[in-house]
Amino acid sequence: MFTGIIEELGTVESLDLDGDAARLTVRGPRVTEDAAHGASIAVNGCCLTVVDYGGGVFTADVMRETLQRTSLGGLEKGSPVNLERAVAAHERLGGHIVQGHVDGTGTIASRTPGERWEDVRIATSPEILKYVAEKGSIAIDGVSLTVTDVDDDTGTFGVSLIPTTLELTVLGSNQVGDTVNLEVDVIAKYVERLLTAGAIPSSVAGGNK
């Protein structure tokens, strides 16, 4: 589990495609300080398992499912990536509960700079947008952010980026048209599943008026 608070801006060393999978090597001195085989590191919000490490670099295998659902397949040597180690039980949960299980992707539709903040709009599919709520949480490329508004007509939602986010994550350099990984609040998905499976009595769900 992760918090969506990025620890380090890493750099892709290589992405070697092999059939329906790939091997990704990333330079991240901070997140590899206590690395171990089998450890979890989120790369742009995708939970990956360390298979090799050393010298400030780690390698992870990326399966077909991840390549299909995320933007990792488009990374190149030198690409900057957001990095976060799995949260330790004794640490503060500074963002929100992030699993590192990307639900899908979005596209940066617009960026509106302010004096210190920057408003960003993300376009995504209706299947993703239905889980997005104003003032709710969402992870964009692994960054925990608060949704400022949702526009179902345009298929977009907004977030505001503070100077720290602009400076220390890939969201500061992403351009209009770039693809980003999205992970919605897991609680919304569980509630939907319980309702559609009939696991919640209709009286609790609001069936008795």
mmCIF file of C-alpha atoms in Angstrom:
data_model
loop_
_atom_site.group_PDB
_atom_site.id
_atom_site.type_symbol
_atom_site.label_atom_id
_atom_site.label_comp_id
_atom_site.label_asym_id
_atom_site.label_seq_id
_atom_site.Cartn_x
_atom_site.Cartn_y
_atom_site.Cartn_z
ATOM 1 C CA MET A 1 0.000 0.000 0.000
ATOM 2 C CA PHE A 2 1.114 3.568 -0.733
ATOM 3 C CA THR A 3 0.103 7.072 0.325
ATOM 4 C CA GLY A 4 0.461 9.038 -2.916
ATOM 5 C CA ILE A 5 3.217 11.194 -1.409
ATOM 6 C CA ILE A 6 6.063 10.978 -3.928
ATOM 7 C CA GLU A 7 9.485 10.380 -2.390
ATOM 8 C CA GLU A 8 11.690 10.884 -5.389
ATOM 9 C CA LEU A 9 11.770 11.819 -9.054
ATOM 10 C CA GLY A 10 13.584 8.924 -10.685
ATOM 11 C CA THR A 11 14.924 8.345 -14.190
ATOM 12 C CA VAL A 12 14.323 5.412 -16.520
ATOM 13 C CA GLU A 13 17.563 3.629 -17.362
ATOM 14 C CA SER A 14 15.975 1.177 -19.776
ATOM 15 C CA LEU A 15 12.715 -0.498 -20.809
ATOM 16 C CA ASP A 16 13.352 -3.817 -22.522
ATOM 17 C CA LEU A 17 10.273 -5.261 -24.208
ATOM 18 C CA ASP A 18 10.070 -9.050 -24.403
ATOM 19 C CA GLY A 19 6.941 -10.315 -26.109
ATOM 20 C CA ASP A 20 3.942 -9.477 -23.929
ATOM 21 C CA ALA A 21 6.067 -8.317 -20.982
ATOM 22 C CA ALA A 22 8.918 -5.921 -20.249
ATOM 23 C CA ARG A 23 11.776 -5.352 -17.826
ATOM 24 C CA LEU A 24 12.031 -1.817 -16.458
ATOM 25 C CA THR A 25 15.183 -0.431 -14.859
ATOM 26 C CA VAL A 26 14.969 2.855 -12.950
ATOM 27 C CA ARG A 27 17.516 5.007 -11.153
ATOM 28 C CA GLY A 28 16.236 6.078 -7.745
ATOM 29 C CA PRO A 29 18.915 6.398 -5.029
ATOM 30 C CA ARG A 30 16.472 7.260 -2.272
ATOM 31 C CA VAL A 31 13.920 4.492 -2.825
ATOM 32 C CA THR A 32 16.694 1.900 -3.149
ATOM 33 C CA GLU A 33 18.327 2.808 0.174
ATOM 34 C CA ASP A 34 16.569 -0.104 1.886
ATOM 35 C CA ALA A 35 15.592 -2.067 -1.224
ATOM 36 C CA ALA A 36 15.240 -5.842 -1.109
ATOM 37 C CA HIS A 37 14.187 -8.537 -3.532
ATOM 38 C CA GLY A 38 10.400 -8.655 -3.566
ATOM 39 C CA ALA A 39 9.975 -5.118 -2.221
ATOM 40 C CA SER A 40 7.235 -2.932 -3.712
ATOM 41 C CA ILE A 41 7.971 0.406 -5.380
ATOM 42 C CA ALA A 42 5.327 2.474 -7.167
ATOM 43 C CA VAL A 43 6.490 3.856 -10.527
ATOM 44 C CA ASN A 44 4.124 6.569 -11.773
ATOM 45 C CA GLY A 45 1.519 5.017 -9.515
ATOM 46 C CA CYS A 46 2.049 1.405 -10.634
ATOM 47 C CA CYS A 47 3.028 -1.053 -7.925
ATOM 48 C CA LEU A 48 6.047 -3.017 -9.172
ATOM 49 C CA THR A 49 8.119 -5.730 -7.504
ATOM 50 C CA VAL A 50 11.880 -5.326 -7.238
ATOM 51 C CA VAL A 51 13.697 -8.251 -8.891
ATOM 52 C CA ASP A 52 17.189 -6.729 -8.892
ATOM 53 C CA TYR A 53 18.852 -3.678 -7.353
ATOM 54 C CA GLY A 54 22.190 -2.046 -6.621
ATOM 55 C CA GLY A 55 24.070 1.200 -7.106
ATOM 56 C CA GLY A 56 20.947 3.323 -6.728
ATOM 57 C CA VAL A 57 19.144 1.409 -9.501
ATOM 58 C CA PHE A 58 16.355 -1.169 -9.358
ATOM 59 C CA THR A 59 14.750 -3.453 -11.924
ATOM 60 C CA ALA A 60 11.180 -4.740 -12.071
ATOM 61 C CA ASP A 61 9.210 -6.967 -14.420
ATOM 62 C CA VAL A 62 6.152 -5.399 -16.051
ATOM 63 C CA MET A 63 3.445 -7.804 -17.159
ATOM 64 C CA ARG A 64 1.084 -7.490 -20.123
ATOM 65 C CA GLU A 65 -1.834 -6.392 -17.912
ATOM 66 C CA THR A 66 0.204 -3.443 -16.635
ATOM 67 C CA LEU A 67 1.438 -2.486 -20.107
ATOM 68 C CA GLN A 68 -2.157 -2.498 -21.411
ATOM 69 C CA ARG A 69 -3.704 -0.493 -18.580
ATOM 70 C CA THR A 70 -0.989 2.065 -17.871
ATOM 71 C CA SER A 71 1.426 4.439 -19.564
ATOM 72 C CA LEU A 72 4.541 2.468 -18.574
ATOM 73 C CA GLY A 73 4.893 0.951 -22.031
ATOM 74 C CA GLY A 74 5.567 4.414 -23.449
ATOM 75 C CA LEU A 75 8.523 5.175 -21.177
ATOM 76 C CA GLU A 76 11.939 5.701 -22.722
ATOM 77 C CA LYS A 77 15.505 5.941 -21.478
ATOM 78 C CA GLY A 78 15.773 9.225 -19.593
ATOM 79 C CA SER A 79 12.030 9.551 -18.857
ATOM 80 C CA PRO A 80 11.352 11.025 -15.404
ATOM 81 C CA VAL A 81 9.092 8.924 -13.166
ATOM 82 C CA ASN A 82 7.435 9.362 -9.777
ATOM 83 C CA LEU A 83 8.732 6.909 -7.174
ATOM 84 C CA GLU A 84 7.317 5.859 -3.808
ATOM 85 C CA ARG A 85 8.168 2.929 -1.556
ATOM 86 C CA ALA A 86 5.396 0.955 0.114
ATOM 87 C CA VAL A 87 4.262 2.687 3.303
ATOM 88 C CA ALA A 88 5.561 1.355 6.629
ATOM 89 C CA ALA A 89 2.998 0.652 9.358
ATOM 90 C CA HIS A 90 4.511 3.229 11.734
ATOM 91 C CA GLU A 91 4.394 6.141 9.256
ATOM 92 C CA ARG A 92 1.714 8.811 8.867
ATOM 93 C CA LEU A 93 -0.731 8.328 6.009
ATOM 94 C CA GLY A 94 -0.118 11.739 4.478
ATOM 95 C CA GLY A 95 -2.145 11.287 1.292
ATOM 96 C CA HIS A 96 -4.844 8.625 0.940
ATOM 97 C CA ILE A 97 -4.982 4.847 0.571
ATOM 98 C CA VAL A 98 -3.270 4.096 -2.752
ATOM 99 C CA GLN A 99 -2.860 0.475 -3.814
ATOM 100 C CA GLY A 100 -0.685 1.011 -6.848
ATOM 101 C CA HIS A 101 -3.310 -0.793 -8.945
ATOM 102 C CA VAL A 102 -3.921 1.547 -11.865
ATOM 103 C CA ASP A 103 -7.543 1.568 -13.055
ATOM 104 C CA GLY A 104 -6.857 3.211 -16.390
ATOM 105 C CA THR A 105 -5.362 6.261 -18.020
ATOM 106 C CA GLY A 106 -6.339 9.845 -18.689
ATOM 107 C CA THR A 107 -5.096 12.663 -20.871
ATOM 108 C CA ILE A 108 -4.076 16.128 -19.759
ATOM 109 C CA ALA A 109 -6.714 18.315 -21.407
ATOM 110 C CA SER A 110 -5.550 21.728 -20.198
ATOM 111 C CA ARG A 111 -3.213 23.537 -17.830
ATOM 112 C CA THR A 112 -3.990 26.963 -16.391
ATOM 113 C CA PRO A 113 -1.088 28.552 -14.511
ATOM 114 C CA GLY A 114 -1.729 30.820 -11.554
ATOM 115 C CA GLU A 115 0.625 32.916 -9.459
ATOM 116 C CA ARG A 116 1.639 29.894 -7.383
ATOM 117 C CA TRP A 117 -0.844 27.151 -8.178
ATOM 118 C CA GLU A 118 -1.724 25.484 -11.455
ATOM 119 C CA ASP A 119 -5.146 24.147 -12.375
ATOM 120 C CA VAL A 120 -5.054 20.994 -14.497
ATOM 121 C CA ARG A 121 -7.933 19.218 -16.248
ATOM 122 C CA ILE A 122 -7.806 15.524 -16.998
ATOM 123 C CA ALA A 123 -9.953 13.808 -19.627
ATOM 124 C CA THR A 124 -10.803 10.160 -19.081
ATOM 125 C CA SER A 125 -13.363 7.499 -19.926
ATOM 126 C CA PRO A 126 -16.874 7.333 -18.399
ATOM 127 C CA GLU A 127 -15.842 4.030 -16.778
ATOM 128 C CA ILE A 128 -13.216 5.907 -14.739
ATOM 129 C CA LEU A 129 -15.054 9.212 -14.331
ATOM 130 C CA LYS A 130 -18.014 7.619 -12.543
ATOM 131 C CA TYR A 131 -15.753 6.952 -9.555
ATOM 132 C CA VAL A 132 -14.424 10.529 -9.389
ATOM 133 C CA ALA A 133 -16.119 12.892 -6.934
ATOM 134 C CA GLU A 134 -15.643 16.571 -6.130
ATOM 135 C CA LYS A 135 -13.416 16.927 -3.039
ATOM 136 C CA GLY A 136 -12.639 13.211 -3.265
ATOM 137 C CA SER A 137 -9.181 11.712 -3.663
ATOM 138 C CA ILE A 138 -7.510 10.391 -6.807
ATOM 139 C CA ALA A 139 -3.978 9.263 -7.635
ATOM 140 C CA ILE A 140 -2.538 10.717 -10.854
ATOM 141 C CA ASP A 141 0.757 9.070 -11.827
ATOM 142 C CA GLY A 142 0.890 8.004 -8.190
ATOM 143 C CA VAL A 143 0.379 11.507 -6.765
ATOM 144 C CA SER A 144 -2.411 11.831 -4.187
ATOM 145 C CA LEU A 145 -4.586 14.782 -5.228
ATOM 146 C CA THR A 146 -7.955 16.285 -4.315
ATOM 147 C CA VAL A 147 -10.530 16.601 -7.091
ATOM 148 C CA THR A 148 -11.714 20.201 -7.468
ATOM 149 C CA ASP A 149 -14.638 19.494 -9.803
ATOM 150 C CA VAL A 150 -16.099 16.918 -12.175
ATOM 151 C CA ASP A 151 -17.671 17.702 -15.563
ATOM 152 C CA ASP A 152 -19.577 14.718 -16.947
ATOM 153 C CA ASP A 153 -20.483 16.619 -20.126
ATOM 154 C CA THR A 154 -16.847 17.052 -21.170
ATOM 155 C CA GLY A 155 -15.611 13.865 -19.545
ATOM 156 C CA THR A 156 -13.059 15.746 -17.463
ATOM 157 C CA PHE A 157 -12.170 16.507 -13.865
ATOM 158 C CA GLY A 158 -9.940 19.135 -12.318
ATOM 159 C CA VAL A 159 -7.113 19.176 -9.794
ATOM 160 C CA SER A 160 -4.937 21.986 -8.460
ATOM 161 C CA LEU A 161 -1.179 21.519 -8.161
ATOM 162 C CA ILE A 162 0.793 23.262 -5.435
ATOM 163 C CA PRO A 163 4.399 24.426 -6.048
ATOM 164 C CA THR A 164 5.851 21.339 -4.308
ATOM 165 C CA THR A 165 3.922 19.002 -6.627
ATOM 166 C CA LEU A 166 4.979 21.009 -9.681
ATOM 167 C CA GLU A 167 8.612 20.905 -8.612
ATOM 168 C CA LEU A 168 9.008 17.358 -7.299
ATOM 169 C CA THR A 169 6.800 15.204 -9.560
ATOM 170 C CA VAL A 170 6.390 14.516 -13.270
ATOM 171 C CA LEU A 171 3.118 16.468 -13.198
ATOM 172 C CA GLY A 172 5.190 19.642 -13.247
ATOM 173 C CA SER A 173 6.621 18.844 -16.685
ATOM 174 C CA ASN A 174 3.753 16.962 -18.315
ATOM 175 C CA GLN A 175 2.209 18.723 -21.292
ATOM 176 C CA VAL A 176 -1.308 18.929 -22.707
ATOM 177 C CA GLY A 177 -1.986 15.657 -24.512
ATOM 178 C CA ASP A 178 0.256 13.557 -22.281
ATOM 179 C CA THR A 179 -1.109 10.293 -20.868
ATOM 180 C CA VAL A 180 -1.281 9.821 -17.093
ATOM 181 C CA ASN A 181 -2.098 6.827 -14.910
ATOM 182 C CA LEU A 182 -5.245 7.042 -12.777
ATOM 183 C CA GLU A 183 -6.209 5.128 -9.650
ATOM 184 C CA VAL A 184 -9.585 5.977 -8.165
ATOM 185 C CA ASP A 185 -10.516 5.674 -4.504
ATOM 186 C CA VAL A 186 -10.773 1.942 -3.749
ATOM 187 C CA ILE A 187 -13.682 2.525 -1.361
ATOM 188 C CA ALA A 188 -15.879 3.663 -4.273
ATOM 189 C CA LYS A 189 -15.187 0.437 -6.144
ATOM 190 C CA TYR A 190 -16.039 -1.745 -3.166
ATOM 191 C CA VAL A 191 -19.282 0.132 -2.524
ATOM 192 C CA GLU A 192 -20.292 -0.317 -6.175
ATOM 193 C CA ARG A 193 -19.457 -4.015 -6.038
ATOM 194 C CA LEU A 194 -21.509 -4.549 -2.882
ATOM 195 C CA LEU A 195 -24.493 -2.703 -4.350
ATOM 196 C CA THR A 196 -24.441 -4.477 -7.723
ATOM 197 C CA ALA A 197 -23.931 -7.884 -6.099
ATOM 198 C CA GLY A 198 -26.869 -7.307 -3.783
ATOM 199 C CA ALA A 199 -24.710 -7.710 -0.698
ATOM 200 C CA ILE A 200 -26.141 -4.555 0.905
ATOM 201 C CA PRO A 201 -29.834 -4.781 1.893
ATOM 202 C CA SER A 202 -32.022 -2.368 -0.046
ATOM 203 C CA SER A 203 -33.117 -0.693 3.189
ATOM 204 C CA VAL A 204 -29.486 0.225 3.938
ATOM 205 C CA ALA A 205 -28.822 1.286 0.367
ATOM 206 C CA GLY A 206 -31.815 3.602 0.421
ATOM 207 C CA GLY A 207 -34.436 1.304 -1.061
ATOM 208 C CA ASN A 208 -37.050 2.073 1.632
ATOM 209 C CA LYS A 209 -38.445 5.560 1.133
#
